[in-house]
């Protein structure tokens, strides 16, 4: 269901009320309602669940993966049942894995009682196979996208993208990893589930009986970013621990939360190597102690361990760049322990992290490169909300462009945190407010956090798939903002197909 202009105005009014709240006497209440932590309350009693690898059926046409979307029951709290959704199970989905050059088919059967979609986040593929709002899967129906994988090794993911319902569907549990390999092995830890471990981060709220609490998922009350939970699940495991048996372990971290931003690092301050971001490996490892991930972002890190030790991965308050009240209400004062890692008494020695990881060709963007501007306000993009019948941009297949994205904020002196995700294409962050981006933003990306009063410039080369009918999307990946209409559509067309773009108005700004 597409939000009406009245919805957007109501959400904007709520945001304005938040700003005025301290003056109106609500300040103490707001501070009591925000500022969450679980530090000191966990015992790390539950073994971390590892999403299984889904074996494909091998056919003469390529690899076929089969996913079934359905409802189930999960036990996050002992003795309490929680109604959830999942792919091929009660909650989350299996990890799909394929190599560059593979011809893949994914059969997605919808066993739910309502329409959904399945989007391949970060995958470069034809628009009609993208799984956005224009590829709905009706109840008891199946969808069979087919494409050839042609992109570098990366940690991607899949999730629903039904406009107006994305936040609810992901929150109920529909998400999974899609790992792409490219045959170029730099020597990183690579044994899935042993020293190459997926870490899917989500926050939830629960009622006393164990059922999911969805309050605030679409800005109920004075929520400004959508639902923020006070319970953290990792791979669908509450209060988790992971046992490791190697001296170095690769963690593929995905922020699959609706709105929460994590600033993750270890409580002992140890240094780890950032080796990959959303769209692929870095050219060389970057030593870090913390990494901030907004919803939809991924990071691959390699962490050293010593025999017998225990280390806790913790998210400290992220710097969201908003005013003091918005910052707190958006999770900027929250601290969460995410996962305890237990090293075995004896560890197998891992090779050191290679000094060179991958060949990362630059995006040849210069002074003459076409630049498009996008302005994010509280709940709009370029002053508009999503319209299925409007194409906002038309891009030439194979073109190199710079997209300049500004979070201008809404009410004077304020503004909500946002992120910016573009389908089909990976990009390089050229600069942030005119300055060189921080280390964690220098790799290949497809989602970037954009704080208020910030401009990021993104250099991207679009793919070869020309389609004058089916669009790709760009949007804020805070899912309530996306559902509220912070999303636009663009076509990628060859010069030969440009004349076929018809039937829908083209937006101008």
PDB file of C-alpha atoms in Angstrom, residues 47 108 278-279 376 429:
ATOM      1  CA  UNK A  47      25.171 -21.513  20.523  1.00  0.00           C
ATOM      2  CA  UNK A 108      10.769 -18.606  -4.995  1.00  0.00           C
ATOM      3  CA  UNK A 278      29.047  -4.253   0.394  1.00  0.00           C
ATOM      4  CA  UNK A 279      30.061  -4.855  -3.213  1.00  0.00           C
ATOM      5  CA  UNK A 376      16.760  13.682   1.014  1.00  0.00           C
ATOM      6  CA  UNK A 429      32.299   7.028  -2.374  1.00  0.00           C
TER       7      UNK A 429
END
